[in-house]
Coordinates of N, CA and C in Angstrom, one line a residue:
X20 N 90.8 37.6 23.5 CA 90.6 38.7 24.4 C 91.9 38.8 25.2
X21 N 92.4 40.1 25.4 CA 93.7 40.2 26.1 C 93.5 39.9 27.6
X22 N 94.5 39.5 28.2 CA 94.5 39.2 29.7 C 94.4 40.6 30.5
X23 N 93.7 40.6 31.6 CA 93.7 41.8 32.4 C 95.1 42.1 32.9
X24 N 95.3 43.4 33.1 CA 96.6 43.8 33.7 C 96.6 43.5 35.2
X25 N 97.7 42.9 35.6 CA 97.9 42.6 37.0 C 99.1 43.2 37.6
X26 N 99.0 43.7 38.8 CA 100.2 44.2 39.4 C 100.8 45.5 38.8
X27 N 99.9 46.3 38.1 CA 100.4 47.5 37.5 C 100.6 48.5 38.6
X28 N 101.8 49.1 38.5 CA 102.2 50.2 39.5 C 102.7 51.4 38.8
X29 N 102.7 52.5 39.5 CA 103.3 53.7 38.9 C 102.3 54.6 38.2
X30 N 102.9 55.6 37.6 CA 102.0 56.6 36.9 C 102.9 57.3 35.9
X31 N 102.2 58.0 35.0 CA 102.9 58.9 34.0 C 102.3 60.2 34.1
X32 N 103.0 61.3 33.9 CA 102.5 62.6 33.9 C 102.8 63.2 32.5
X33 N 101.7 63.6 31.8 CA 101.9 64.2 30.5 C 101.3 65.6 30.6
X34 N 101.9 66.5 29.9 CA 101.5 67.9 29.9 C 100.8 68.4 28.7
X35 N 100.8 67.5 27.6 CA 100.1 67.8 26.4 C 99.5 66.6 25.8
X36 N 98.5 66.6 25.0 CA 97.9 65.4 24.4 C 98.9 64.6 23.7
X37 N 99.7 65.2 22.9 CA 100.7 64.3 22.1 C 101.6 63.5 23.1
X38 N 102.0 64.2 24.1 CA 102.9 63.5 25.1 C 102.1 62.4 25.8
X39 N 100.9 62.6 26.1 CA 100.0 61.6 26.7 C 99.8 60.4 25.8
X40 N 99.5 60.7 24.5 CA 99.3 59.6 23.6 C 100.6 58.8 23.3
X41 N 101.7 59.5 23.2 CA 103.0 58.8 23.0 C 103.4 57.9 24.2
X42 N 103.0 58.3 25.4 CA 103.3 57.5 26.6 C 102.5 56.3 26.6
X43 N 101.2 56.4 26.2 CA 100.3 55.2 26.0 C 100.9 54.3 24.9
X44 N 101.2 54.9 23.8 CA 101.6 54.1 22.6 C 102.9 53.3 22.9
X45 N 103.8 53.9 23.8 CA 105.0 53.2 24.1 C 104.9 52.2 25.2
X46 N 103.6 52.0 25.7 CA 103.4 51.0 26.7 C 103.7 51.4 28.1
X47 N 103.9 52.7 28.3 CA 104.3 53.1 29.6 C 103.1 53.3 30.6
X48 N 101.9 53.4 30.0 CA 100.7 53.5 30.9 C 99.5 53.2 30.1
X49 N 98.4 53.1 30.8 CA 97.1 53.1 30.2 C 96.3 54.3 30.8
X50 N 95.2 54.6 30.2 CA 94.6 55.9 30.7 C 93.1 55.8 30.5
X51 N 92.3 56.3 31.4 CA 90.9 56.5 31.3 C 90.7 57.9 30.8
X52 N 89.8 58.1 29.8 CA 89.5 59.4 29.3 C 88.1 59.5 28.8
X53 N 87.5 60.7 28.7 CA 86.1 60.8 28.2 C 86.0 60.3 26.8
X54 N 84.9 59.8 26.4 CA 84.6 59.2 25.1 C 84.9 60.2 24.0
X55 N 84.6 61.5 24.2 CA 84.9 62.5 23.2 C 86.3 62.7 22.9
X56 N 87.2 62.3 23.7 CA 88.7 62.4 23.5 C 89.0 61.7 22.2
X57 N 88.5 60.6 21.9 CA 88.8 59.8 20.8 C 88.5 60.5 19.5
X58 N 87.6 61.4 19.5 CA 87.3 62.2 18.3 C 88.3 63.2 18.0
X59 N 89.0 63.7 19.0 CA 89.9 64.8 18.8 C 91.4 64.4 18.8
X60 N 91.7 63.3 19.5 CA 93.1 62.9 19.6 C 93.3 61.5 19.1
X61 N 94.0 61.4 18.0 CA 94.3 60.1 17.4 C 95.8 59.8 17.4
X62 N 96.1 58.5 17.5 CA 97.5 58.1 17.4 C 97.4 56.7 16.8
X63 N 98.3 56.4 15.8 CA 98.2 55.1 15.1 C 98.4 53.9 16.0
X64 N 99.0 54.1 17.1 CA 99.3 52.9 18.0 C 98.5 53.0 19.3
X65 N 97.4 53.8 19.3 CA 96.5 53.8 20.5 C 95.1 53.5 20.1
X66 N 94.5 52.6 20.8 CA 93.1 52.2 20.6 C 92.3 52.6 21.8
X67 N 91.1 53.2 21.5 CA 90.2 53.6 22.6 C 89.2 52.5 22.7
X68 N 88.9 52.1 23.9 CA 87.9 51.0 24.2 C 86.9 51.6 25.2
X69 N 85.6 51.2 25.1 CA 84.7 51.7 26.1 C 84.9 50.9 27.4
X70 N 84.6 51.6 28.5 CA 84.8 51.0 29.8 C 83.4 51.0 30.5
X71 N 82.9 49.8 31.0 CA 81.6 49.8 31.6 C 81.8 49.6 33.1
X72 N 80.8 49.9 33.8 CA 80.8 49.6 35.3 C 81.4 50.7 36.1
X73 N 81.7 51.9 35.5 CA 82.2 53.0 36.3 C 81.2 54.1 36.4
X74 N 81.2 54.9 37.4 CA 80.2 55.9 37.6 C 80.6 57.1 36.6
X75 N 79.6 57.9 36.3 CA 79.9 59.1 35.4 C 80.9 60.0 36.1
X76 N 81.6 60.7 35.2 CA 82.6 61.7 35.8 C 81.9 63.0 35.8
X77 N 82.5 63.9 36.6 CA 82.1 65.3 36.7 C 83.3 66.2 36.5
X78 N 83.0 67.4 36.0 CA 84.1 68.3 35.9 C 83.6 69.6 36.5
X79 N 84.5 70.5 36.7 CA 84.2 71.8 37.3 C 85.0 72.9 36.6
X80 N 84.6 74.1 36.8 CA 85.3 75.3 36.2 C 85.7 76.1 37.4
X81 N 87.0 76.5 37.5 CA 87.5 77.2 38.7 C 88.4 78.4 38.2
X82 N 88.4 79.4 39.0 CA 89.2 80.6 38.7 C 89.5 81.3 40.0
X83 N 90.5 82.1 40.0 CA 90.9 82.8 41.3 C 89.8 83.8 41.7
X84 N 89.4 83.8 43.0 CA 88.4 84.7 43.5 C 88.9 86.1 43.4
X85 N 90.2 86.3 43.4 CA 90.8 87.7 43.5 C 90.9 88.3 42.2
X86 N 90.5 87.6 41.1 CA 90.6 88.2 39.7 C 89.3 88.4 39.1
X87 N 89.1 89.4 38.3 CA 87.8 89.5 37.7 C 87.6 88.4 36.6
X88 N 86.3 88.0 36.4 CA 86.0 87.0 35.5 C 85.8 87.6 34.1
X89 N 86.5 87.1 33.1 CA 86.4 87.8 31.8 C 85.2 87.2 31.0
X90 N 84.8 87.9 30.0 CA 83.6 87.6 29.2 C 83.6 86.2 28.6
X91 N 84.8 85.7 28.3 CA 84.9 84.3 27.7 C 84.5 83.3 28.8
X92 N 85.0 83.4 30.0 CA 84.7 82.5 31.1 C 83.2 82.6 31.4
X93 N 82.7 83.8 31.5 CA 81.3 83.9 31.7 C 80.4 83.2 30.6
X94 N 80.8 83.4 29.4 CA 80.0 82.8 28.3 C 80.1 81.3 28.4
X95 N 81.3 80.8 28.7 CA 81.5 79.3 28.8 C 80.6 78.8 30.0
X96 N 80.6 79.4 31.1 CA 79.8 78.9 32.3 C 78.3 79.0 32.0
X97 N 77.9 80.1 31.3 CA 76.5 80.2 30.9 C 76.1 79.1 30.0
X98 N 76.9 78.7 29.1 CA 76.7 77.6 28.2 C 76.6 76.3 28.9
X99 N 77.5 76.1 29.8 CA 77.5 74.8 30.6 C 76.2 74.7 31.4
X100 N 75.8 75.8 32.1 CA 74.6 75.8 32.8 C 73.4 75.6 32.0
X101 N 73.4 76.1 30.8 CA 72.2 75.9 29.9 C 72.1 74.5 29.5
X102 N 73.2 73.8 29.2 CA 73.2 72.4 28.8 C 72.8 71.6 30.0
X103 N 73.3 71.9 31.2 CA 72.9 71.1 32.4 C 71.4 71.3 32.8
X104 N 70.8 72.4 32.4 CA 69.4 72.7 32.6 C 68.6 72.4 31.4
X105 N 69.0 71.4 30.7 CA 68.2 70.9 29.5 C 68.0 72.0 28.5
X106 N 68.9 72.9 28.3 CA 68.8 73.9 27.3 C 68.1 75.2 27.7
X107 N 67.6 75.3 29.0 CA 67.0 76.5 29.4 C 67.9 77.4 30.1
X108 N 67.8 78.6 30.0 CA 68.7 79.6 30.7 C 68.0 80.1 31.9
X109 N 67.0 79.5 32.4 CA 66.2 80.0 33.5 C 67.0 80.3 34.8
X110 N 67.9 79.4 35.1 CA 68.7 79.5 36.4 C 70.1 79.9 36.1
X111 N 70.4 80.6 35.1 CA 71.7 81.1 34.8 C 71.9 82.5 35.2
X112 N 73.1 82.8 35.6 CA 73.4 84.2 35.9 C 74.9 84.4 35.6
X113 N 75.3 85.7 35.4 CA 76.7 86.0 35.2 C 77.5 85.7 36.4
X114 N 78.7 85.4 36.2 CA 79.6 85.2 37.4 C 80.2 86.5 37.7
X115 N 80.3 86.8 39.0 CA 80.9 88.0 39.4 C 82.1 87.6 40.3
X116 N 82.9 88.6 40.7 CA 83.9 88.3 41.7 C 83.3 87.8 42.9
X117 N 83.9 87.8 44.0 CA 83.4 87.3 45.2 C 82.1 87.8 45.7

């Protein structure tokens, strides 16, 4: 079993998945990521390992209040709400501007 990392300092900023994976592959950082990421982003020198003892993560959807919400964003948010409500659409509504 590998030794735990000690005294790790610093950070890396990646703007695209390939850049992120290359940074990890070259030993410049480690990263926490949702489990689903491993299905979509692979690199021959990166291994995904489960992490236990951390709380679940949450995400949000945000957009400027001053711009109208397009149909794609509305459909996405409705889908998210449906999943969060165990598949029921009872508490969903379209997003409107302010």
